Amino acid sequence: MPYRPCPEPAATTERAGPLTGLRVVEMTGLGPAPYAAMILADLGAQVIRIDRPGGYPAPDPALDPAAAGRAAVTYRSRPHVRVDLKAEAGRALVLRLIAEADALIEGFRPGAMERLGLGPEPCLAANPALAYVRMTGWGQDGPMAGMAGHDMNFTGLSGALSLFGQDGRVPKGMPPLMGDMGGGALFAVVGCLAAVMNAWRCGEGQVVDASILDGSASLYAMVSGMAALGLHEAPPGGNMLDGGRHCYRTYICADGKAVVVAAIEPAFRKVLLDRLGLTEEPRFLSGRAEDEAYCTGKLEAIFASQPRDHWAALFDGSDGCVTPVLDLAEAPGSAQARARGLFETIDAVVQPAPAPRFGRTPGRIALGPADASRPSPDALCDWGLSEAEIDGLIGSGILADAD
């Protein structure tokens, strides 16, 4: 593959990370698309977020605007500008930015960008090497493409949600991790970088159709293979990797908190049994399905006899694969999280640090959520606009001034 020198970052903005030099235009949305842009920006990409006048979504009157800005974690690390896209001059401004970008990310329903006059055709005409990343729930085509939906609708149809049932029943609900963030945002990031690499090699851009339906189905590829071998055929909660084995499930402790036991391999199971005093129990070593109920009941009673932190201390430093289930308030305080700097606190809001990690070009949170939530028209200087042009756009109402 021909070498393409990494462009230098704009002189007016300090940047760091392995994606320094990558330029991305983001159309403001909710959920997976902003999270995808956050990952790229945390890793050094120069992302500019295009918002609408008044902000998106409309401010919730029940929330303090300052507090809402501080908590807008997925909008961090990049500035945003508010542009009137109903005006021809506003669309022209965005096309000018797109002409300078490597990628565009949008998360609207199919057809929405076309109605704005910013669909793939005019954008690729302005920049033939553009990676035009479309992040949706159902995808760009098919009978459901235009329907509304949320994370659980998409993961329900893909089959992914069914894998999280317990005791024969699907879950009542789930946080939008497997769908919006895993099946959606992360596949949008992969698609964006793959399309950019292809364009750098051959000079041709393309549309990337990243749907939560597709991505969440891809996430259970390993389970599909196990099912084909008869290793994942019981109802949800009864298989080896979803709680059907005594050595791979959660247990409630004396204080009502929980631990994870994940001692699948025999060597790890031996450590588990040694520390619990169960090495003389033959049914734990038999591997017979008929012994599972006994083994599970025995472990339930043992773990229920002491609080969670007792078990965490007993297995700390061992290969027994027993660890505590921490809630969101507890997770930043674990020794491993502190050692790795897993979380950062900005304006009193605890949030995950950039991931993954790079030895030579580490990422960083370049702009806190509160600052990123305020319009920054001066950020357009990094995209080739002069101060006079910016002032003119503000004066004409095409561009919102800084708050």
GROMACS .gro file of C-alpha atoms in nm:
model
  403
    1MET     CA    1   0.000   0.000   0.000
    2PRO     CA    2   0.147   0.341  -0.093
    3TYR     CA    3   0.262   0.549   0.200
    4ARG     CA    4   0.050   0.856   0.266
    5PRO     CA    5   0.222   1.113   0.492
    6CYS     CA    6   0.010   1.205   0.791
    7PRO     CA    7  -0.103   1.568   0.755
    8GLU     CA    8   0.014   1.809   1.016
    9PRO     CA    9  -0.252   1.922   1.268
   10ALA     CA   10  -0.379   2.278   1.240
   11ALA     CA   11  -0.141   2.519   1.408
   12THR     CA   12  -0.418   2.680   1.611
   13THR     CA   13  -0.523   2.360   1.787
   14GLU     CA   14  -0.314   2.128   2.001
   15ARG     CA   15  -0.385   1.767   1.913
   16ALA     CA   16  -0.252   1.428   2.014
   17GLY     CA   17  -0.322   1.067   1.930
   18PRO     CA   18  -0.273   0.815   1.650
   19LEU     CA   19  -0.549   0.973   1.437
   20THR     CA   20  -0.389   1.317   1.431
   21GLY     CA   21  -0.437   1.452   1.080
   22LEU     CA   22  -0.767   1.274   1.018
   23ARG     CA   23  -1.046   1.528   0.957
   24VAL     CA   24  -1.410   1.444   1.022
   25VAL     CA   25  -1.735   1.637   0.985
   26GLU     CA   26  -2.002   1.513   1.227
   27MET     CA   27  -2.370   1.589   1.194
   28THR     CA   28  -2.501   1.624   1.550
   29GLY     CA   29  -2.727   1.346   1.670
   30LEU     CA   30  -2.793   1.128   1.972
   31GLY     CA   31  -2.651   0.797   2.088
   32PRO     CA   32  -2.421   0.594   1.867
   33ALA     CA   33  -2.314   0.855   1.610
   34PRO     CA   34  -2.180   1.102   1.872
   35TYR     CA   35  -2.011   0.816   2.055
   36ALA     CA   36  -1.836   0.710   1.734
   37ALA     CA   37  -1.720   1.069   1.679
   38MET     CA   38  -1.604   1.089   2.042
   39ILE     CA   39  -1.382   0.783   1.996
   40LEU     CA   40  -1.225   0.932   1.683
   41ALA     CA   41  -1.175   1.270   1.851
   42ASP     CA   42  -1.028   1.117   2.169
   43LEU     CA   43  -0.773   0.943   1.948
   44GLY     CA   44  -0.665   1.266   1.783
   45ALA     CA   45  -0.895   1.313   1.483
   46GLN     CA   46  -0.990   1.672   1.408
   47VAL     CA   47  -1.369   1.648   1.434
   48ILE     CA   48  -1.607   1.940   1.392
   49ARG     CA   49  -1.967   1.884   1.498
   50ILE     CA   50  -2.240   2.056   1.297
   51ASP     CA   51  -2.537   2.143   1.516
   52ARG     CA   52  -2.861   2.322   1.434
   53PRO     CA   53  -2.967   2.662   1.571
   54GLY     CA   54  -3.077   2.625   1.931
   55GLY     CA   55  -2.890   2.298   1.975
   56TYR     CA   56  -2.987   1.934   1.932
   57PRO     CA   57  -3.185   1.798   2.096
   58ALA     CA   58  -3.397   2.083   2.225
   59PRO     CA   59  -3.291   2.169   2.581
   60ASP     CA   60  -3.490   1.993   2.852
   61PRO     CA   61  -3.644   2.267   3.068
   62ALA     CA   62  -3.618   2.037   3.371
   63LEU     CA   63  -3.238   2.026   3.344
   64ASP     CA   64  -2.989   2.291   3.439
   65PRO     CA   65  -2.815   2.376   3.106
   66ALA     CA   66  -2.473   2.399   3.270
   67ALA     CA   67  -2.513   2.060   3.438
   68ALA     CA   68  -2.640   1.907   3.114
   69GLY     CA   69  -2.334   2.038   2.932
   70ARG     CA   70  -2.095   1.894   3.189
   71ALA     CA   71  -2.268   1.556   3.157
   72ALA     CA   72  -2.268   1.547   2.775
   73VAL     CA   73  -1.975   1.304   2.778
   74THR     CA   74  -2.017   1.174   2.422
   75TYR     CA   75  -1.982   1.530   2.285
   76ARG     CA   76  -1.636   1.580   2.435
   77SER     CA   77  -1.301   1.628   2.260
   78ARG     CA   78  -1.427   1.832   1.963
   79PRO     CA   79  -1.582   2.174   1.909
   80HIS     CA   80  -1.918   2.236   1.750
   81VAL     CA   81  -2.076   2.508   1.542
   82ARG     CA   82  -2.446   2.582   1.492
   83VAL     CA   83  -2.539   2.627   1.130
   84ASP     CA   84  -2.871   2.712   0.966
   85LEU     CA   85  -2.893   2.426   0.718
   86LYS     CA   86  -3.223   2.554   0.581
   87ALA     CA   87  -3.030   2.837   0.419
   88GLU     CA   88  -2.830   2.785   0.103
   89ALA     CA   89  -2.531   2.960   0.259
   90GLY     CA   90  -2.545   2.720   0.554
   91ARG     CA   91  -2.539   2.416   0.326
   92ALA     CA   92  -2.259   2.574   0.126
   93LEU     CA   93  -2.057   2.616   0.445
   94VAL     CA   94  -2.098   2.249   0.537
   95LEU     CA   95  -2.003   2.138   0.185
   96ARG     CA   96  -1.693   2.356   0.213
   97LEU     CA   97  -1.596   2.171   0.531
   98ILE     CA   98  -1.674   1.836   0.373
   99ALA     CA   99  -1.442   1.924   0.084
  100GLU     CA  100  -1.158   1.946   0.340
  101ALA     CA  101  -1.254   1.633   0.537
  102ASP     CA  102  -1.160   1.267   0.519
  103ALA     CA  103  -1.496   1.150   0.652
  104LEU     CA  104  -1.848   1.255   0.738
  105ILE     CA  105  -2.057   1.084   1.007
  106GLU     CA  106  -2.435   1.119   1.021
  107GLY     CA  107  -2.694   0.927   1.223
  108PHE     CA  108  -3.028   1.035   1.075
  109ARG     CA  109  -3.303   0.825   0.921
  110PRO     CA  110  -3.250   0.735   0.555
  111GLY     CA  111  -3.337   1.032   0.336
  112ALA     CA  112  -3.289   1.302   0.599
  113MET     CA  113  -2.950   1.415   0.469
  114GLU     CA  114  -3.083   1.411   0.113
  115ARG     CA  115  -3.367   1.644   0.216
  116LEU     CA  116  -3.106   1.881   0.359
  117GLY     CA  117  -2.923   1.878   0.028
  118LEU     CA  118  -2.628   1.700   0.190
  119GLY     CA  119  -2.676   1.344   0.072
  120PRO     CA  120  -2.393   1.132  -0.068
  121GLU     CA  121  -2.419   1.270  -0.421
  122PRO     CA  122  -2.338   1.637  -0.350
  123CYS     CA  123  -2.092   1.548  -0.074
  124LEU     CA  124  -1.894   1.306  -0.290
  125ALA     CA  125  -1.907   1.558  -0.572
  126ALA     CA  126  -1.745   1.810  -0.336
  127ASN     CA  127  -1.494   1.552  -0.213
  128PRO     CA  128  -1.457   1.236  -0.426
  129ALA     CA  129  -1.235   1.072  -0.162
  130LEU     CA  130  -1.487   1.117   0.121
  131ALA     CA  131  -1.584   0.834   0.356
  132TYR     CA  132  -1.957   0.905   0.396
  133VAL     CA  133  -2.054   0.713   0.712
  134ARG     CA  134  -2.426   0.656   0.769
  135MET     CA  135  -2.517   0.528   1.117
  136THR     CA  136  -2.874   0.394   1.144
  137GLY     CA  137  -3.072   0.130   1.327
  138TRP     CA  138  -3.220  -0.076   1.044
  139GLY     CA  139  -2.979   0.015   0.764
  140GLN     CA  140  -3.025   0.218   0.447
  141ASP     CA  141  -3.255  -0.030   0.272
  142GLY     CA  142  -3.508  -0.305   0.336
  143PRO     CA  143  -3.876  -0.281   0.435
  144MET     CA  144  -3.799  -0.141   0.782
  145ALA     CA  145  -3.537   0.118   0.681
  146GLY     CA  146  -3.770   0.415   0.732
  147MET     CA  147  -3.925   0.296   1.058
  148ALA     CA  148  -3.846   0.445   1.398
  149GLY     CA  149  -3.672   0.228   1.652
  150HIS     CA  150  -3.429   0.214   1.941
  151ASP     CA  151  -3.152  -0.013   2.064
  152MET     CA  152  -3.377  -0.297   2.183
  153ASN     CA  153  -3.585  -0.295   1.863
  154PHE     CA  154  -3.270  -0.350   1.657
  155THR     CA  155  -3.108  -0.608   1.886
  156GLY     CA  156  -3.439  -0.787   1.924
  157LEU     CA  157  -3.469  -0.836   1.548
  158SER     CA  158  -3.102  -0.924   1.500
  159GLY     CA  159  -3.127  -1.209   1.751
  160ALA     CA  160  -2.875  -1.053   1.990
  161LEU     CA  161  -3.125  -0.960   2.260
  162SER     CA  162  -3.248  -1.319   2.293
  163LEU     CA  163  -2.902  -1.425   2.409
  164PHE     CA  164  -2.939  -1.225   2.731
  165GLY     CA  165  -3.243  -1.403   2.867
  166GLN     CA  166  -3.244  -1.584   3.197
  167ASP     CA  167  -3.465  -1.868   3.321
  168GLY     CA  168  -3.625  -1.896   2.981
  169ARG     CA  169  -3.731  -1.532   2.958
  170VAL     CA  170  -3.589  -1.241   2.762
  171PRO     CA  171  -3.473  -0.942   2.967
  172LYS     CA  172  -3.719  -0.664   3.048
  173GLY     CA  173  -3.471  -0.412   2.923
  174MET     CA  174  -3.102  -0.344   2.872
  175PRO     CA  175  -2.881  -0.035   2.864
  176PRO     CA  176  -2.789   0.059   2.505
  177LEU     CA  177  -2.445  -0.102   2.509
  178MET     CA  178  -2.467  -0.408   2.284
  179GLY     CA  179  -2.679  -0.231   2.022
  180ASP     CA  180  -2.623   0.144   1.998
  181MET     CA  181  -2.267   0.152   2.122
  182GLY     CA  182  -2.127  -0.191   2.032
  183GLY     CA  183  -2.319  -0.291   1.722
  184GLY     CA  184  -2.363   0.067   1.606
  185ALA     CA  185  -2.091   0.313   1.705
  186LEU     CA  186  -1.797   0.074   1.706
  187PHE     CA  187  -1.886  -0.062   1.362
  188ALA     CA  188  -1.924   0.296   1.239
  189VAL     CA  189  -1.570   0.367   1.361
  190VAL     CA  190  -1.437   0.053   1.191
  191GLY     CA  191  -1.623   0.141   0.872
  192CYS     CA  192  -1.500   0.499   0.880
  193LEU     CA  193  -1.134   0.406   0.922
  194ALA     CA  194  -1.154   0.127   0.664
  195ALA     CA  195  -1.311   0.358   0.405
  196VAL     CA  196  -1.055   0.631   0.478
  197MET     CA  197  -0.767   0.385   0.438
  198ASN     CA  198  -0.915   0.267   0.108
  199ALA     CA  199  -0.953   0.626  -0.012
  200TRP     CA  200  -0.595   0.709   0.086
  201ARG     CA  201  -0.483   0.410  -0.122
  202CYS     CA  202  -0.696   0.458  -0.434
  203GLY     CA  203  -0.838   0.810  -0.407
  204GLU     CA  204  -1.203   0.704  -0.419
  205GLY     CA  205  -1.454   0.764  -0.143
  206GLN     CA  206  -1.767   0.564  -0.070
  207VAL     CA  207  -2.078   0.536   0.143
  208VAL     CA  208  -2.047   0.327   0.462
  209ASP     CA  209  -2.381   0.176   0.572
  210ALA     CA  210  -2.331   0.104   0.944
  211SER     CA  211  -2.649  -0.029   1.103
  212ILE     CA  212  -2.711  -0.148   1.457
  213LEU     CA  213  -2.903  -0.443   1.315
  214ASP     CA  214  -2.597  -0.560   1.119
  215GLY     CA  215  -2.342  -0.486   1.389
  216SER     CA  216  -2.529  -0.650   1.675
  217ALA     CA  217  -2.568  -0.967   1.464
  218SER     CA  218  -2.195  -0.965   1.393
  219LEU     CA  219  -2.118  -0.942   1.764
  220TYR     CA  220  -2.251  -1.291   1.829
  221ALA     CA  221  -2.049  -1.460   1.554
  222MET     CA  222  -1.872  -1.684   1.806
  223VAL     CA  223  -2.202  -1.791   1.961
  224SER     CA  224  -2.333  -1.876   1.613
  225GLY     CA  225  -2.041  -2.112   1.569
  226MET     CA  226  -2.100  -2.268   1.909
  227ALA     CA  227  -2.468  -2.319   1.827
  228ALA     CA  228  -2.376  -2.496   1.504
  229LEU     CA  229  -2.172  -2.743   1.711
  230GLY     CA  230  -2.454  -2.799   1.959
  231LEU     CA  231  -2.272  -2.605   2.233
  232HIS     CA  232  -2.533  -2.330   2.263
  233GLU     CA  233  -2.873  -2.485   2.210
  234ALA     CA  234  -3.043  -2.466   2.552
  235PRO     CA  235  -3.293  -2.188   2.632
  236PRO     CA  236  -3.133  -1.856   2.743
  237GLY     CA  237  -2.963  -1.898   3.079
  238GLY     CA  238  -2.897  -2.267   3.032
  239ASN     CA  239  -2.584  -2.267   2.816
  240MET     CA  240  -2.217  -2.275   2.902
  241LEU     CA  241  -2.161  -1.901   2.852
  242ASP     CA  242  -2.490  -1.752   2.972
  243GLY     CA  243  -2.525  -1.884   3.327
  244GLY     CA  244  -2.603  -2.250   3.267
  245ARG     CA  245  -2.282  -2.376   3.428
  246HIS     CA  246  -2.192  -2.346   3.794
  247CYS     CA  247  -1.842  -2.228   3.700
  248TYR     CA  248  -1.956  -1.941   3.475
  249ARG     CA  249  -2.224  -1.727   3.634
  250THR     CA  250  -2.288  -1.471   3.907
  251TYR     CA  251  -2.361  -1.542   4.272
  252ILE     CA  252  -2.531  -1.327   4.535
  253CYS     CA  253  -2.334  -1.269   4.854
  254ALA     CA  254  -2.440  -1.214   5.215
  255ASP     CA  255  -2.467  -0.838   5.169
  256GLY     CA  256  -2.686  -0.864   4.860
  257LYS     CA  257  -2.396  -0.774   4.631
  258ALA     CA  258  -2.263  -1.013   4.368
  259VAL     CA  259  -1.948  -1.181   4.241
  260VAL     CA  260  -1.865  -1.324   3.900
  261VAL     CA  261  -1.733  -1.679   3.883
  262ALA     CA  262  -1.574  -1.749   3.544
  263ALA     CA  263  -1.352  -2.053   3.607
  264ILE     CA  264  -1.425  -2.236   3.282
  265GLU     CA  265  -1.090  -2.405   3.224
  266PRO     CA  266  -0.994  -2.698   3.453
  267ALA     CA  267  -0.680  -2.523   3.585
  268PHE     CA  268  -0.884  -2.220   3.692
  269ARG     CA  269  -1.160  -2.438   3.833
  270LYS     CA  270  -0.902  -2.614   4.049
  271VAL     CA  271  -0.804  -2.281   4.207
  272LEU     CA  272  -1.172  -2.202   4.265
  273LEU     CA  273  -1.235  -2.535   4.437
  274ASP     CA  274  -0.911  -2.520   4.640
  275ARG     CA  275  -0.997  -2.179   4.787
  276LEU     CA  276  -1.353  -2.282   4.864
  277GLY     CA  277  -1.250  -2.613   5.022
  278LEU     CA  278  -1.430  -2.821   4.761
  279THR     CA  279  -1.144  -3.028   4.617
  280GLU     CA  280  -1.286  -3.345   4.773
  281GLU     CA  281  -1.629  -3.296   4.613
  282PRO     CA  282  -1.633  -3.544   4.320
  283ARG     CA  283  -1.941  -3.393   4.158
  284PHE     CA  284  -1.751  -3.071   4.091
  285LEU     CA  285  -1.502  -3.268   3.882
  286SER     CA  286  -1.739  -3.501   3.701
  287GLY     CA  287  -1.844  -3.268   3.419
  288ARG     CA  288  -2.183  -3.442   3.409
  289ALA     CA  289  -2.488  -3.232   3.329
  290GLU     CA  290  -2.684  -3.403   3.603
  291ASP     CA  291  -2.442  -3.265   3.863
  292GLU     CA  292  -2.487  -2.900   3.761
  293ALA     CA  293  -2.785  -2.831   3.986
  294TYR     CA  294  -2.600  -2.970   4.290
  295CYS     CA  295  -2.283  -2.775   4.215
  296THR     CA  296  -2.471  -2.450   4.155
  297GLY     CA  297  -2.671  -2.490   4.477
  298LYS     CA  298  -2.355  -2.561   4.674
  299LEU     CA  299  -2.182  -2.250   4.542
  300GLU     CA  300  -2.491  -2.038   4.598
  301ALA     CA  301  -2.489  -2.136   4.966
  302ILE     CA  302  -2.115  -2.077   5.005
  303PHE     CA  303  -2.112  -1.732   4.844
  304ALA     CA  304  -2.425  -1.631   5.037
  305SER     CA  305  -2.240  -1.697   5.364
  306GLN     CA  306  -2.003  -1.398   5.338
  307PRO     CA  307  -2.018  -1.043   5.194
  308ARG     CA  308  -1.890  -0.970   4.846
  309ASP     CA  309  -1.567  -0.805   4.951
  310HIS     CA  310  -1.469  -1.112   5.155
  311TRP     CA  311  -1.473  -1.320   4.838
  312ALA     CA  312  -1.297  -1.052   4.636
  313ALA     CA  313  -1.015  -1.050   4.891
  314LEU     CA  314  -0.997  -1.430   4.905
  315PHE     CA  315  -0.946  -1.460   4.530
  316ASP     CA  316  -0.741  -1.145   4.478
  317GLY     CA  317  -0.420  -1.223   4.290
  318SER     CA  318  -0.531  -1.577   4.201
  319ASP     CA  319  -0.641  -1.754   3.884
  320GLY     CA  320  -0.973  -1.854   4.039
  321CYS     CA  321  -1.156  -1.605   3.812
  322VAL     CA  322  -1.373  -1.469   4.093
  323THR     CA  323  -1.420  -1.092   4.089
  324PRO     CA  324  -1.674  -0.848   4.232
  325VAL     CA  325  -1.964  -0.699   4.038
  326LEU     CA  326  -1.915  -0.325   4.087
  327ASP     CA  327  -2.176  -0.059   4.023
  328LEU     CA  328  -2.106   0.265   3.837
  329ALA     CA  329  -2.013   0.447   4.157
  330GLU     CA  330  -1.775   0.171   4.272
  331ALA     CA  331  -1.599   0.092   3.943
  332PRO     CA  332  -1.362   0.394   3.940
  333GLY     CA  333  -1.235   0.298   4.287
  334SER     CA  334  -1.103  -0.047   4.205
  335ALA     CA  335  -0.727  -0.092   4.227
  336GLN     CA  336  -0.707  -0.198   3.862
  337ALA     CA  337  -0.907   0.104   3.744
  338ARG     CA  338  -0.691   0.342   3.946
  339ALA     CA  339  -0.367   0.181   3.826
  340ARG     CA  340  -0.469   0.215   3.462
  341GLY     CA  341  -0.635   0.555   3.489
  342LEU     CA  342  -0.953   0.396   3.357
  343PHE     CA  343  -1.166   0.697   3.445
  344GLU     CA  344  -1.115   1.072   3.439
  345THR     CA  345  -1.308   1.338   3.627
  346ILE     CA  346  -1.387   1.661   3.443
  347ASP     CA  347  -1.605   1.928   3.605
  348ALA     CA  348  -1.702   1.673   3.875
  349VAL     CA  349  -1.831   1.426   3.613
  350VAL     CA  350  -1.661   1.085   3.616
  351GLN     CA  351  -1.619   0.947   3.265
  352PRO     CA  352  -1.418   0.677   3.090
  353ALA     CA  353  -1.073   0.769   2.965
  354PRO     CA  354  -0.991   0.734   2.593
  355ALA     CA  355  -0.957   0.376   2.470
  356PRO     CA  356  -0.776   0.183   2.336
  357ARG     CA  357  -0.429   0.284   2.450
  358PHE     CA  358  -0.125   0.358   2.236
  359GLY     CA  359   0.236   0.346   2.348
  360ARG     CA  360   0.374   0.619   2.123
  361THR     CA  361   0.071   0.835   2.038
  362PRO     CA  362  -0.172   0.821   2.330
  363GLY     CA  363  -0.515   0.975   2.294
  364ARG     CA  364  -0.659   1.229   2.534
  365ILE     CA  365  -0.975   1.421   2.611
  366ALA     CA  366  -0.893   1.735   2.416
  367LEU     CA  367  -1.203   1.931   2.521
  368GLY     CA  368  -1.424   1.870   2.822
  369PRO     CA  369  -1.797   1.809   2.771
  370ALA     CA  370  -1.898   2.151   2.906
  371ASP     CA  371  -1.668   2.340   2.669
  372ALA     CA  372  -1.762   2.110   2.381
  373SER     CA  373  -2.131   2.187   2.444
  374ARG     CA  374  -2.084   2.559   2.379
  375PRO     CA  375  -2.076   2.679   2.017
  376SER     CA  376  -1.724   2.757   1.897
  377PRO     CA  377  -1.742   2.941   1.564
  378ASP     CA  378  -1.372   3.019   1.590
  379ALA     CA  379  -1.307   2.646   1.534
  380LEU     CA  380  -1.377   2.712   1.167
  381CYS     CA  381  -1.038   2.884   1.148
  382ASP     CA  382  -0.888   2.532   1.164
  383TRP     CA  383  -1.089   2.448   0.852
  384GLY     CA  384  -0.965   2.737   0.640
  385LEU     CA  385  -1.220   3.011   0.713
  386SER     CA  386  -1.095   3.359   0.790
  387GLU     CA  387  -1.212   3.559   1.089
  388ALA     CA  388  -1.385   3.799   0.850
  389GLU     CA  389  -1.577   3.512   0.688
  390ILE     CA  390  -1.682   3.378   1.027
  391ASP     CA  391  -1.798   3.723   1.140
  392GLY     CA  392  -1.995   3.761   0.818
  393LEU     CA  393  -2.171   3.427   0.866
  394ILE     CA  394  -2.257   3.520   1.224
  395GLY     CA  395  -2.386   3.859   1.113
  396SER     CA  396  -2.610   3.702   0.849
  397GLY     CA  397  -2.757   3.452   1.096
  398ILE     CA  398  -2.613   3.149   0.916
  399LEU     CA  399  -2.377   3.073   1.203
  400ALA     CA  400  -2.451   3.104   1.575
  401ASP     CA  401  -2.213   3.313   1.782
  402ALA     CA  402  -2.039   3.173   2.088
  403ASP     CA  403  -2.262   3.165   2.397
   0.00000   0.00000   0.00000
